Amino acid sequence: MSTIPSVNGLLLLVLLVVLPTVALSWLPPPTAKSQARSSKSIHSGGGRWQAQQSDVDLTSSTTNTEASKKSVFFEFVDFLTELQSSIIDEVETMDGSGETFSKDTWGVFDENNFNGTSLSGGITRVIQGGNVVEKGACSLTLIRRGILSAERAAAIRSRQDLDSIRPGDVYSAAALSIVLHSRSPMVPTFRSDVRIFFVEADGGKTTMAWFGGGADLTPYYLFDDDVTFFHNMCPTPLPIHNSNTCPHNSTIIHPSSIVICVTNIIPMMNFPIGSEHRGTGGIFFDDMEATPDAMEFVQGVAKAWMPSWRPIVEKRNNTKYTEQQKQWQLLRRGRYLEFNLLYDRGVKFGLANANPRVEGVMVSAPPLIAFEYNHQIEEGSEEARLMDILKNPKEWATE
């Protein structure tokens, strides 16, 4: 059996369990060495990742349910790698500037330095200076065979009400996250992620897995029909409001006509002057039991990302704007960064480490921002209308 990534694995666990909406690309590669093992390679669209023979041998599971959860995990990782490549191609084509995404790989995805021992890895893709996307990041992270600490095991038990989760249990996790900062203030910033968390408890006799994710817009100028279109594009989920799918402490709500298990509905920025929502919302879900039906829903959410944002880009990107409107965008980006640095527990945790991978921690940050002391918004202006919506959210979906 291989040794496992402990510290680095905990970074991912904090993000997946504590703050599911943060980008995951900043995680450094695991440093633990692996012992010799019987293994086989799995080739997928986004790169090459190694799986233990014992991990892919589903017949060793105690029940069909356990085998199904393992199968869902591996199938979902393949889906994420293929989706990342597809999104990169679409964004580069849509942008039309000739700028391309850089590629930073580590661990099992590093084809140049792969030594056959890694189980974990990541692919961080970043585009900068485009015509449409001034800065964008699309990051894939995979953690395999991590070990739950006492603190993390307790956190999962409190969220899931599962007494079987114990320190020392083995976990795996995978996530794909995207942040696309638009050059034009008439085009909203787009943020999204999907993820899966898989735990093998009781010496591998019991397996549990959950999905989480979401997608939302951060507009700078409010076009009601664009926001309504985006919300209407959110997939309608399967009926999942039963005790076997939603843990008892999750909230079942109907944001934008969507019924899902959630614990974090809309990220908030709580400033001394009052509360602001980060944007106009979208779809958010967490603690969703990872069944094949649930995976179909989550894949539908991810497949809707670009079809929900690209038409808005095509509609608004050529809209003329003033220097004053661009400055307003930079001010709102300052709020976006303020949220990340002051209130985003994942970012704070990453920066607090002894040797933080700052490039990765800050990969979702806007390229340019502005701070202005005591900025005053003209009453009755479009800027004032946006702020009113951010402080007093409304129902957008009409379907």
mmCIF file of C-alpha atoms in Angstrom:
data_model
loop_
_atom_site.group_PDB
_atom_site.id
_atom_site.type_symbol
_atom_site.label_atom_id
_atom_site.label_comp_id
_atom_site.label_asym_id
_atom_site.label_seq_id
_atom_site.Cartn_x
_atom_site.Cartn_y
_atom_site.Cartn_z
ATOM 1 C CA MET A 1 0.000 0.000 0.000
ATOM 2 C CA SER A 2 1.262 3.474 -0.789
ATOM 3 C CA THR A 3 1.890 6.210 1.686
ATOM 4 C CA ILE A 4 -0.504 9.120 1.381
ATOM 5 C CA PRO A 5 -0.482 12.900 1.023
ATOM 6 C CA SER A 6 -1.386 14.275 4.439
ATOM 7 C CA VAL A 7 -0.833 18.038 4.644
ATOM 8 C CA ASN A 8 -1.595 18.723 1.005
ATOM 9 C CA GLY A 9 -4.584 16.430 1.108
ATOM 10 C CA LEU A 10 -5.961 18.396 4.030
ATOM 11 C CA LEU A 11 -5.855 21.571 1.968
ATOM 12 C CA LEU A 12 -8.242 20.027 -0.518
ATOM 13 C CA LEU A 13 -10.415 18.620 2.226
ATOM 14 C CA VAL A 14 -10.801 22.047 3.817
ATOM 15 C CA LEU A 15 -12.008 23.408 0.508
ATOM 16 C CA LEU A 16 -14.322 20.541 -0.314
ATOM 17 C CA VAL A 17 -15.842 20.237 3.149
ATOM 18 C CA VAL A 18 -15.660 23.754 4.542
ATOM 19 C CA LEU A 19 -15.920 26.071 1.551
ATOM 20 C CA PRO A 20 -17.073 24.291 -1.584
ATOM 21 C CA THR A 21 -17.199 27.281 -3.914
ATOM 22 C CA VAL A 22 -13.504 28.208 -3.897
ATOM 23 C CA ALA A 23 -11.193 27.338 -6.770
ATOM 24 C CA LEU A 24 -9.013 24.336 -5.980
ATOM 25 C CA SER A 25 -6.101 24.809 -8.338
ATOM 26 C CA TRP A 26 -3.684 26.278 -5.816
ATOM 27 C CA LEU A 27 -2.963 22.989 -4.066
ATOM 28 C CA PRO A 28 0.696 21.937 -4.162
ATOM 29 C CA PRO A 29 1.542 18.401 -5.260
ATOM 30 C CA PRO A 30 1.701 15.670 -2.616
ATOM 31 C CA THR A 31 5.209 15.018 -1.346
ATOM 32 C CA ALA A 32 4.692 11.533 0.090
ATOM 33 C CA LYS A 33 6.559 8.716 -1.643
ATOM 34 C CA SER A 34 4.724 5.618 -2.736
ATOM 35 C CA GLN A 35 5.781 2.043 -2.232
ATOM 36 C CA ALA A 36 5.906 -0.483 -5.050
ATOM 37 C CA ARG A 37 2.439 -1.590 -6.100
ATOM 38 C CA SER A 38 0.483 -3.420 -8.748
ATOM 39 C CA SER A 39 -1.209 -0.772 -10.864
ATOM 40 C CA LYS A 40 -2.643 0.040 -14.214
ATOM 41 C CA SER A 41 -2.843 3.289 -16.147
ATOM 42 C CA ILE A 42 -6.050 5.039 -17.049
ATOM 43 C CA HIS A 43 -5.890 7.452 -19.976
ATOM 44 C CA SER A 44 -8.403 10.268 -20.073
ATOM 45 C CA GLY A 45 -9.044 13.425 -22.055
ATOM 46 C CA GLY A 46 -7.267 15.823 -19.688
ATOM 47 C CA GLY A 47 -4.161 13.802 -18.957
ATOM 48 C CA ARG A 48 -2.844 10.555 -17.521
ATOM 49 C CA TRP A 49 -3.644 9.464 -14.012
ATOM 50 C CA GLN A 50 -2.610 6.354 -12.164
ATOM 51 C CA ALA A 51 -4.971 4.138 -10.216
ATOM 52 C CA GLN A 52 -4.121 1.412 -7.778
ATOM 53 C CA GLN A 53 -5.219 -2.007 -8.997
ATOM 54 C CA SER A 54 -7.045 -2.380 -5.699
ATOM 55 C CA ASP A 55 -8.831 0.897 -6.386
ATOM 56 C CA VAL A 56 -10.173 -0.101 -9.778
ATOM 57 C CA ASP A 57 -10.927 -3.707 -8.818
ATOM 58 C CA LEU A 58 -14.537 -3.120 -7.908
ATOM 59 C CA THR A 59 -15.180 -6.807 -7.238
ATOM 60 C CA SER A 60 -13.285 -6.469 -3.977
ATOM 61 C CA SER A 61 -16.053 -4.252 -2.572
ATOM 62 C CA THR A 62 -18.398 -5.769 -0.051
ATOM 63 C CA THR A 63 -21.614 -4.785 -1.801
ATOM 64 C CA ASN A 64 -22.878 -3.578 -5.143
ATOM 65 C CA THR A 65 -23.479 -0.187 -3.497
ATOM 66 C CA GLU A 66 -19.820 0.140 -2.497
ATOM 67 C CA ALA A 67 -18.725 -0.857 -6.007
ATOM 68 C CA SER A 68 -21.138 1.664 -7.504
ATOM 69 C CA LYS A 69 -19.668 4.554 -5.497
ATOM 70 C CA LYS A 70 -16.127 3.649 -6.578
ATOM 71 C CA SER A 71 -17.284 3.395 -10.156
ATOM 72 C CA VAL A 72 -18.979 6.790 -9.914
ATOM 73 C CA PHE A 73 -15.784 8.380 -8.592
ATOM 74 C CA PHE A 74 -13.556 7.084 -11.386
ATOM 75 C CA GLU A 75 -16.117 7.869 -14.069
ATOM 76 C CA PHE A 76 -16.510 11.403 -12.709
ATOM 77 C CA VAL A 77 -12.733 12.022 -12.769
ATOM 78 C CA ASP A 78 -12.665 10.987 -16.434
ATOM 79 C CA PHE A 79 -15.576 13.351 -17.084
ATOM 80 C CA LEU A 80 -13.747 16.264 -15.419
ATOM 81 C CA THR A 81 -10.548 15.782 -17.423
ATOM 82 C CA GLU A 82 -12.466 15.649 -20.687
ATOM 83 C CA LEU A 83 -14.624 18.645 -19.732
ATOM 84 C CA GLN A 84 -11.584 20.766 -18.873
ATOM 85 C CA SER A 85 -10.094 20.187 -22.321
ATOM 86 C CA SER A 86 -13.415 20.960 -23.997
ATOM 87 C CA ILE A 87 -13.908 24.214 -22.077
ATOM 88 C CA ILE A 88 -10.345 25.366 -22.824
ATOM 89 C CA ASP A 89 -10.932 24.856 -26.548
ATOM 90 C CA GLU A 90 -14.264 26.685 -26.465
ATOM 91 C CA VAL A 91 -12.989 29.688 -24.505
ATOM 92 C CA GLU A 92 -9.948 30.120 -26.780
ATOM 93 C CA THR A 93 -12.176 29.983 -29.866
ATOM 94 C CA MET A 94 -14.732 32.361 -28.388
ATOM 95 C CA ASP A 95 -12.073 34.846 -27.257
ATOM 96 C CA GLY A 96 -10.619 35.158 -30.755
ATOM 97 C CA SER A 97 -7.504 37.049 -29.653
ATOM 98 C CA GLY A 98 -5.041 34.276 -30.327
ATOM 99 C CA GLU A 99 -4.200 34.121 -26.628
ATOM 100 C CA THR A 100 -4.104 30.578 -25.287
ATOM 101 C CA PHE A 101 -4.282 28.970 -21.867
ATOM 102 C CA SER A 102 -0.983 28.213 -20.185
ATOM 103 C CA LYS A 103 -0.682 24.725 -18.736
ATOM 104 C CA ASP A 104 0.787 23.954 -15.328
ATOM 105 C CA THR A 105 0.712 20.279 -14.354
ATOM 106 C CA TRP A 106 1.876 18.383 -11.299
ATOM 107 C CA GLY A 107 1.831 14.884 -9.925
ATOM 108 C CA VAL A 108 0.068 12.240 -11.942
ATOM 109 C CA PHE A 109 -0.830 14.710 -14.710
ATOM 110 C CA ASP A 110 2.761 15.817 -15.297
ATOM 111 C CA GLU A 111 3.672 13.847 -18.409
ATOM 112 C CA ASN A 112 7.234 15.191 -18.469
ATOM 113 C CA ASN A 113 8.140 14.286 -14.895
ATOM 114 C CA PHE A 114 5.729 11.461 -14.119
ATOM 115 C CA ASN A 115 7.640 8.715 -12.286
ATOM 116 C CA GLY A 116 4.835 6.206 -11.937
ATOM 117 C CA THR A 117 4.436 6.661 -8.185
ATOM 118 C CA SER A 118 1.982 9.557 -7.913
ATOM 119 C CA LEU A 119 -1.686 9.061 -7.247
ATOM 120 C CA SER A 120 -2.609 12.734 -6.962
ATOM 121 C CA GLY A 121 -2.086 15.701 -9.246
ATOM 122 C CA GLY A 122 -3.541 18.716 -10.932
ATOM 123 C CA ILE A 123 -3.794 20.738 -14.126
ATOM 124 C CA THR A 124 -3.998 24.524 -13.842
ATOM 125 C CA ARG A 125 -4.860 26.343 -17.079
ATOM 126 C CA VAL A 126 -4.759 30.162 -17.230
ATOM 127 C CA ILE A 127 -5.488 32.639 -20.032
ATOM 128 C CA GLN A 128 -4.563 36.334 -19.767
ATOM 129 C CA GLY A 129 -4.933 39.375 -21.966
ATOM 130 C CA GLY A 130 -7.719 38.099 -24.205
ATOM 131 C CA ASN A 131 -10.313 40.100 -26.096
ATOM 132 C CA VAL A 132 -13.215 38.643 -24.108
ATOM 133 C CA VAL A 133 -11.500 37.073 -21.103
ATOM 134 C CA GLU A 134 -9.061 39.476 -19.510
ATOM 135 C CA LYS A 135 -8.048 36.676 -17.164
ATOM 136 C CA GLY A 136 -9.449 33.195 -16.733
ATOM 137 C CA ALA A 137 -8.514 30.005 -14.895
ATOM 138 C CA CYS A 138 -9.759 26.458 -15.359
ATOM 139 C CA SER A 139 -8.256 24.143 -12.756
ATOM 140 C CA LEU A 140 -8.498 20.406 -12.189
ATOM 141 C CA THR A 141 -7.385 18.851 -8.903
ATOM 142 C CA LEU A 142 -7.240 15.169 -7.951
ATOM 143 C CA ILE A 143 -6.280 13.842 -4.513
ATOM 144 C CA ARG A 144 -6.018 10.063 -4.067
ATOM 145 C CA ARG A 145 -5.605 7.917 -0.963
ATOM 146 C CA GLY A 146 -5.482 10.778 1.516
ATOM 147 C CA ILE A 147 -5.898 10.177 5.258
ATOM 148 C CA LEU A 148 -8.519 11.980 7.328
ATOM 149 C CA SER A 149 -7.222 13.830 10.353
ATOM 150 C CA ALA A 150 -9.250 13.866 13.563
ATOM 151 C CA GLU A 151 -10.359 17.441 12.840
ATOM 152 C CA ARG A 152 -11.515 16.708 9.307
ATOM 153 C CA ALA A 153 -13.259 13.493 10.304
ATOM 154 C CA ALA A 154 -15.159 15.404 12.985
ATOM 155 C CA ALA A 155 -16.121 18.074 10.456
ATOM 156 C CA ILE A 156 -17.566 15.465 8.088
ATOM 157 C CA ARG A 157 -19.444 13.749 10.917
ATOM 158 C CA SER A 158 -21.004 17.048 11.941
ATOM 159 C CA ARG A 159 -22.127 17.777 8.380
ATOM 160 C CA GLN A 160 -23.257 14.291 7.440
ATOM 161 C CA ASP A 161 -24.292 12.810 10.804
ATOM 162 C CA LEU A 162 -22.207 9.716 10.057
ATOM 163 C CA ASP A 163 -20.700 8.027 13.102
ATOM 164 C CA SER A 164 -18.750 5.623 10.891
ATOM 165 C CA ILE A 165 -16.312 8.349 9.745
ATOM 166 C CA ARG A 166 -13.142 8.117 11.837
ATOM 167 C CA PRO A 167 -9.634 9.620 11.817
ATOM 168 C CA GLY A 168 -7.384 7.525 9.633
ATOM 169 C CA ASP A 169 -10.078 6.739 7.077
ATOM 170 C CA VAL A 170 -8.916 6.928 3.467
ATOM 171 C CA TYR A 171 -10.386 9.590 1.185
ATOM 172 C CA SER A 172 -10.143 10.702 -2.419
ATOM 173 C CA ALA A 173 -11.423 13.906 -3.983
ATOM 174 C CA ALA A 174 -11.604 15.576 -7.376
ATOM 175 C CA ALA A 175 -12.783 18.983 -8.543
ATOM 176 C CA LEU A 176 -12.931 21.215 -11.602
ATOM 177 C CA SER A 177 -13.269 24.963 -11.047
ATOM 178 C CA ILE A 178 -13.520 27.899 -13.434
ATOM 179 C CA VAL A 179 -13.306 31.671 -13.054
ATOM 180 C CA LEU A 180 -13.582 33.863 -16.170
ATOM 181 C CA HIS A 181 -13.028 37.592 -15.647
ATOM 182 C CA SER A 182 -14.430 39.532 -18.605
ATOM 183 C CA ARG A 183 -12.637 42.476 -20.170
ATOM 184 C CA SER A 184 -15.869 44.373 -20.851
ATOM 185 C CA PRO A 185 -17.818 45.706 -17.846
ATOM 186 C CA MET A 186 -20.964 44.799 -19.772
ATOM 187 C CA VAL A 187 -20.123 41.086 -19.497
ATOM 188 C CA PRO A 188 -20.402 39.462 -16.048
ATOM 189 C CA THR A 189 -17.649 37.435 -14.435
ATOM 190 C CA PHE A 190 -18.469 33.730 -14.450
ATOM 191 C CA ARG A 191 -17.532 31.313 -11.656
ATOM 192 C CA SER A 192 -18.322 27.611 -11.362
ATOM 193 C CA ASP A 193 -17.148 24.337 -9.877
ATOM 194 C CA VAL A 194 -18.148 20.703 -9.432
ATOM 195 C CA ARG A 195 -16.507 18.214 -7.108
ATOM 196 C CA ILE A 196 -16.732 14.758 -5.581
ATOM 197 C CA PHE A 197 -15.532 13.550 -2.202
ATOM 198 C CA PHE A 198 -15.101 9.825 -1.520
ATOM 199 C CA VAL A 199 -14.386 8.154 1.850
ATOM 200 C CA GLU A 200 -13.531 4.548 2.627
ATOM 201 C CA ALA A 201 -14.429 3.861 6.253
ATOM 202 C CA ASP A 202 -14.052 0.810 8.483
ATOM 203 C CA GLY A 203 -11.018 -0.479 6.657
ATOM 204 C CA GLY A 204 -12.665 -0.063 3.265
ATOM 205 C CA LYS A 205 -15.764 -2.084 4.165
ATOM 206 C CA THR A 206 -17.956 1.009 3.899
ATOM 207 C CA THR A 207 -17.708 3.684 1.207
ATOM 208 C CA MET A 208 -19.424 7.058 1.079
ATOM 209 C CA ALA A 209 -19.290 9.754 -1.580
ATOM 210 C CA TRP A 210 -20.873 13.154 -2.114
ATOM 211 C CA PHE A 211 -21.142 15.717 -4.896
ATOM 212 C CA GLY A 212 -21.089 19.485 -4.596
ATOM 213 C CA GLY A 213 -20.792 22.446 -6.907
ATOM 214 C CA GLY A 214 -22.414 25.482 -8.423
ATOM 215 C CA ALA A 215 -22.258 28.300 -10.928
ATOM 216 C CA ASP A 216 -22.953 32.024 -10.574
ATOM 217 C CA LEU A 217 -22.581 35.420 -12.208
ATOM 218 C CA THR A 218 -20.944 38.574 -10.897
ATOM 219 C CA PRO A 219 -22.261 41.404 -13.107
ATOM 220 C CA TYR A 220 -20.989 44.972 -13.153
ATOM 221 C CA TYR A 221 -23.997 46.353 -14.997
ATOM 222 C CA LEU A 222 -27.349 44.699 -14.619
ATOM 223 C CA PHE A 223 -29.134 43.363 -17.698
ATOM 224 C CA ASP A 224 -32.159 41.624 -16.258
ATOM 225 C CA ASP A 225 -32.799 39.424 -19.281
ATOM 226 C CA ASP A 226 -29.191 38.127 -19.166
ATOM 227 C CA VAL A 227 -29.475 37.116 -15.528
ATOM 228 C CA THR A 228 -32.873 35.528 -16.125
ATOM 229 C CA PHE A 229 -31.478 33.584 -19.079
ATOM 230 C CA PHE A 230 -28.575 32.338 -16.959
ATOM 231 C CA HIS A 231 -30.858 31.156 -14.159
ATOM 232 C CA ASN A 232 -33.236 29.468 -16.585
ATOM 233 C CA MET A 233 -30.291 27.534 -18.035
ATOM 234 C CA CYS A 234 -29.587 25.865 -14.693
ATOM 235 C CA PRO A 235 -30.567 22.190 -15.021
ATOM 236 C CA THR A 236 -33.646 20.961 -13.199
ATOM 237 C CA PRO A 237 -32.475 18.281 -10.771
ATOM 238 C CA LEU A 238 -33.882 14.846 -10.177
ATOM 239 C CA PRO A 239 -36.100 14.448 -7.099
ATOM 240 C CA ILE A 240 -33.503 14.197 -4.353
ATOM 241 C CA HIS A 241 -35.331 15.488 -1.312
ATOM 242 C CA ASN A 242 -35.263 12.304 0.749
ATOM 243 C CA SER A 243 -33.332 11.411 3.874
ATOM 244 C CA ASN A 244 -31.078 8.965 2.023
ATOM 245 C CA THR A 245 -29.770 11.643 -0.323
ATOM 246 C CA CYS A 246 -29.798 14.877 1.673
ATOM 247 C CA PRO A 247 -28.242 14.803 5.158
ATOM 248 C CA HIS A 248 -30.510 16.006 7.903
ATOM 249 C CA ASN A 249 -28.588 19.235 8.481
ATOM 250 C CA SER A 250 -28.648 20.340 4.832
ATOM 251 C CA THR A 251 -31.281 22.791 3.776
ATOM 252 C CA ILE A 252 -33.650 21.924 0.952
ATOM 253 C CA ILE A 253 -34.526 25.185 -0.754
ATOM 254 C CA HIS A 254 -35.837 26.420 -4.065
ATOM 255 C CA PRO A 255 -33.312 28.994 -5.305
ATOM 256 C CA SER A 256 -34.231 29.926 -8.828
ATOM 257 C CA SER A 257 -36.840 27.157 -8.964
ATOM 258 C CA ILE A 258 -34.234 24.513 -8.173
ATOM 259 C CA VAL A 259 -34.693 21.960 -5.403
ATOM 260 C CA ILE A 260 -31.332 20.779 -4.125
ATOM 261 C CA CYS A 261 -29.372 19.925 -0.994
ATOM 262 C CA VAL A 262 -27.420 22.986 0.063
ATOM 263 C CA THR A 263 -25.502 24.309 3.012
ATOM 264 C CA ASN A 264 -24.098 27.434 1.321
ATOM 265 C CA ILE A 265 -26.697 29.146 -0.849
ATOM 266 C CA ILE A 266 -25.024 32.338 -2.065
ATOM 267 C CA PRO A 267 -21.542 33.522 -1.035
ATOM 268 C CA MET A 268 -21.882 36.675 1.032
ATOM 269 C CA MET A 269 -19.611 39.643 1.579
ATOM 270 C CA ASN A 270 -20.383 40.944 5.077
ATOM 271 C CA PHE A 271 -18.926 44.420 5.359
ATOM 272 C CA PRO A 272 -19.384 46.878 8.223
ATOM 273 C CA ILE A 273 -21.644 48.993 5.989
ATOM 274 C CA GLY A 274 -24.000 46.068 5.493
ATOM 275 C CA SER A 275 -24.298 42.811 3.588
ATOM 276 C CA GLU A 276 -23.689 42.428 -0.119
ATOM 277 C CA HIS A 277 -24.149 39.320 -2.166
ATOM 278 C CA ARG A 278 -21.140 38.624 -4.354
ATOM 279 C CA GLY A 279 -23.295 38.508 -7.467
ATOM 280 C CA THR A 280 -26.711 37.583 -8.793
ATOM 281 C CA GLY A 281 -26.506 33.933 -7.801
ATOM 282 C CA GLY A 282 -27.122 30.790 -9.770
ATOM 283 C CA ILE A 283 -27.138 27.151 -8.743
ATOM 284 C CA PHE A 284 -25.498 25.845 -5.563
ATOM 285 C CA PHE A 285 -25.573 22.372 -4.078
ATOM 286 C CA ASP A 286 -23.607 20.326 -1.584
ATOM 287 C CA ASP A 287 -23.739 17.053 0.370
ATOM 288 C CA MET A 288 -25.487 15.282 -2.504
ATOM 289 C CA GLU A 289 -25.055 11.503 -2.264
ATOM 290 C CA ALA A 290 -22.943 10.336 -5.210
ATOM 291 C CA THR A 291 -25.275 7.952 -6.998
ATOM 292 C CA PRO A 292 -25.303 7.366 -10.766
ATOM 293 C CA ASP A 293 -28.487 9.465 -11.041
ATOM 294 C CA ALA A 294 -26.909 12.279 -9.039
ATOM 295 C CA MET A 295 -23.810 12.146 -11.261
ATOM 296 C CA GLU A 296 -26.027 12.591 -14.305
ATOM 297 C CA PHE A 297 -27.455 15.745 -12.737
ATOM 298 C CA VAL A 298 -24.012 17.105 -11.764
ATOM 299 C CA GLN A 299 -22.670 16.431 -15.250
ATOM 300 C CA GLY A 300 -25.676 18.297 -16.618
ATOM 301 C CA VAL A 301 -24.804 21.278 -14.408
ATOM 302 C CA ALA A 302 -21.226 21.312 -15.712
ATOM 303 C CA LYS A 303 -22.261 20.864 -19.343
ATOM 304 C CA ALA A 304 -24.521 23.914 -19.001
ATOM 305 C CA TRP A 305 -21.692 26.233 -17.913
ATOM 306 C CA MET A 306 -20.613 27.531 -21.299
ATOM 307 C CA PRO A 307 -24.101 27.462 -22.909
ATOM 308 C CA SER A 308 -25.321 29.631 -20.014
ATOM 309 C CA TRP A 309 -22.507 32.227 -20.252
ATOM 310 C CA ARG A 310 -21.413 32.305 -23.892
ATOM 311 C CA PRO A 311 -24.691 33.758 -25.287
ATOM 312 C CA ILE A 312 -24.381 36.625 -22.796
ATOM 313 C CA VAL A 313 -20.824 37.259 -23.979
ATOM 314 C CA GLU A 314 -21.886 37.251 -27.625
ATOM 315 C CA LYS A 315 -24.744 39.629 -26.843
ATOM 316 C CA ARG A 316 -22.848 42.164 -24.718
ATOM 317 C CA ASN A 317 -19.136 42.003 -25.536
ATOM 318 C CA ASN A 318 -19.304 44.579 -28.359
ATOM 319 C CA THR A 319 -21.446 47.003 -26.354
ATOM 320 C CA LYS A 320 -19.597 50.301 -26.085
ATOM 321 C CA TYR A 321 -18.642 51.490 -22.621
ATOM 322 C CA THR A 322 -17.029 54.550 -21.101
ATOM 323 C CA GLU A 323 -13.876 54.881 -19.070
ATOM 324 C CA GLN A 324 -16.090 55.631 -16.064
ATOM 325 C CA GLN A 325 -17.895 52.316 -16.551
ATOM 326 C CA LYS A 326 -14.582 50.483 -16.793
ATOM 327 C CA GLN A 327 -13.514 52.137 -13.546
ATOM 328 C CA TRP A 328 -16.717 50.891 -11.893
ATOM 329 C CA GLN A 329 -15.836 47.373 -13.020
ATOM 330 C CA LEU A 330 -12.401 47.723 -11.393
ATOM 331 C CA LEU A 331 -13.999 48.950 -8.161
ATOM 332 C CA ARG A 332 -16.341 45.954 -8.092
ATOM 333 C CA ARG A 333 -13.394 43.675 -8.795
ATOM 334 C CA GLY A 334 -11.778 45.220 -5.735
ATOM 335 C CA ARG A 335 -14.763 43.995 -3.734
ATOM 336 C CA TYR A 336 -14.353 40.573 -5.356
ATOM 337 C CA LEU A 337 -10.728 40.414 -4.229
ATOM 338 C CA GLU A 338 -11.657 41.787 -0.811
ATOM 339 C CA PHE A 339 -14.055 38.901 -0.412
ATOM 340 C CA ASN A 340 -11.349 36.401 -1.386
ATOM 341 C CA LEU A 341 -8.737 37.788 0.983
ATOM 342 C CA LEU A 342 -10.887 38.619 4.005
ATOM 343 C CA TYR A 343 -13.761 36.163 3.977
ATOM 344 C CA ASP A 344 -12.789 33.201 1.807
ATOM 345 C CA ARG A 345 -11.616 30.619 4.347
ATOM 346 C CA GLY A 346 -10.023 28.474 1.650
ATOM 347 C CA VAL A 347 -7.797 31.308 0.427
ATOM 348 C CA LYS A 348 -6.956 32.344 3.988
ATOM 349 C CA PHE A 349 -6.018 28.770 4.853
ATOM 350 C CA GLY A 350 -3.847 28.465 1.756
ATOM 351 C CA LEU A 351 -1.964 31.712 2.392
ATOM 352 C CA ALA A 352 -1.434 30.849 6.065
ATOM 353 C CA ASN A 353 0.673 27.789 5.284
ATOM 354 C CA ALA A 354 4.421 27.889 5.818
ATOM 355 C CA ASN A 355 5.200 27.667 2.103
ATOM 356 C CA PRO A 356 2.033 28.668 0.256
ATOM 357 C CA ARG A 357 1.847 28.250 -3.508
ATOM 358 C CA VAL A 358 0.701 31.851 -3.943
ATOM 359 C CA GLU A 359 0.336 31.620 -7.724
ATOM 360 C CA GLY A 360 -2.160 28.832 -7.234
ATOM 361 C CA VAL A 361 -3.901 30.398 -4.242
ATOM 362 C CA MET A 362 -4.558 33.606 -6.156
ATOM 363 C CA VAL A 363 -5.296 32.070 -9.563
ATOM 364 C CA SER A 364 -8.932 33.194 -9.372
ATOM 365 C CA ALA A 365 -8.056 36.833 -8.593
ATOM 366 C CA PRO A 366 -8.993 39.527 -11.144
ATOM 367 C CA PRO A 367 -6.136 40.881 -13.292
ATOM 368 C CA LEU A 368 -6.757 44.559 -12.470
ATOM 369 C CA ILE A 369 -8.665 46.110 -9.565
ATOM 370 C CA ALA A 370 -9.258 49.506 -7.988
ATOM 371 C CA PHE A 371 -9.914 50.785 -4.489
ATOM 372 C CA GLU A 372 -11.339 54.252 -3.971
ATOM 373 C CA TYR A 373 -11.835 55.875 -0.614
ATOM 374 C CA ASN A 374 -15.458 56.631 0.221
ATOM 375 C CA HIS A 375 -16.727 56.078 -3.307
ATOM 376 C CA GLN A 376 -20.156 57.633 -3.763
ATOM 377 C CA ILE A 377 -22.749 56.113 -6.081
ATOM 378 C CA GLU A 378 -25.121 58.463 -7.856
ATOM 379 C CA GLU A 379 -28.706 57.926 -6.802
ATOM 380 C CA GLY A 380 -30.869 56.502 -9.580
ATOM 381 C CA SER A 381 -27.854 55.362 -11.628
ATOM 382 C CA GLU A 382 -27.288 51.889 -13.108
ATOM 383 C CA GLU A 383 -24.569 51.387 -10.538
ATOM 384 C CA ALA A 384 -27.078 52.116 -7.776
ATOM 385 C CA ARG A 385 -29.552 49.657 -9.300
ATOM 386 C CA LEU A 386 -26.922 46.913 -9.235
ATOM 387 C CA MET A 387 -26.088 47.616 -5.604
ATOM 388 C CA ASP A 388 -29.752 47.454 -4.656
ATOM 389 C CA ILE A 389 -30.012 43.966 -6.201
ATOM 390 C CA LEU A 390 -26.818 42.793 -4.489
ATOM 391 C CA LYS A 391 -28.228 43.860 -1.135
ATOM 392 C CA ASN A 392 -31.798 42.754 -1.829
ATOM 393 C CA PRO A 393 -31.709 39.645 -4.058
ATOM 394 C CA LYS A 394 -34.677 38.740 -6.205
ATOM 395 C CA GLU A 395 -36.016 35.593 -7.872
ATOM 396 C CA TRP A 396 -34.702 35.507 -11.441
ATOM 397 C CA ALA A 397 -35.849 32.217 -12.922
ATOM 398 C CA THR A 398 -39.053 32.256 -14.939
ATOM 399 C CA GLU A 399 -39.146 28.607 -16.031
#
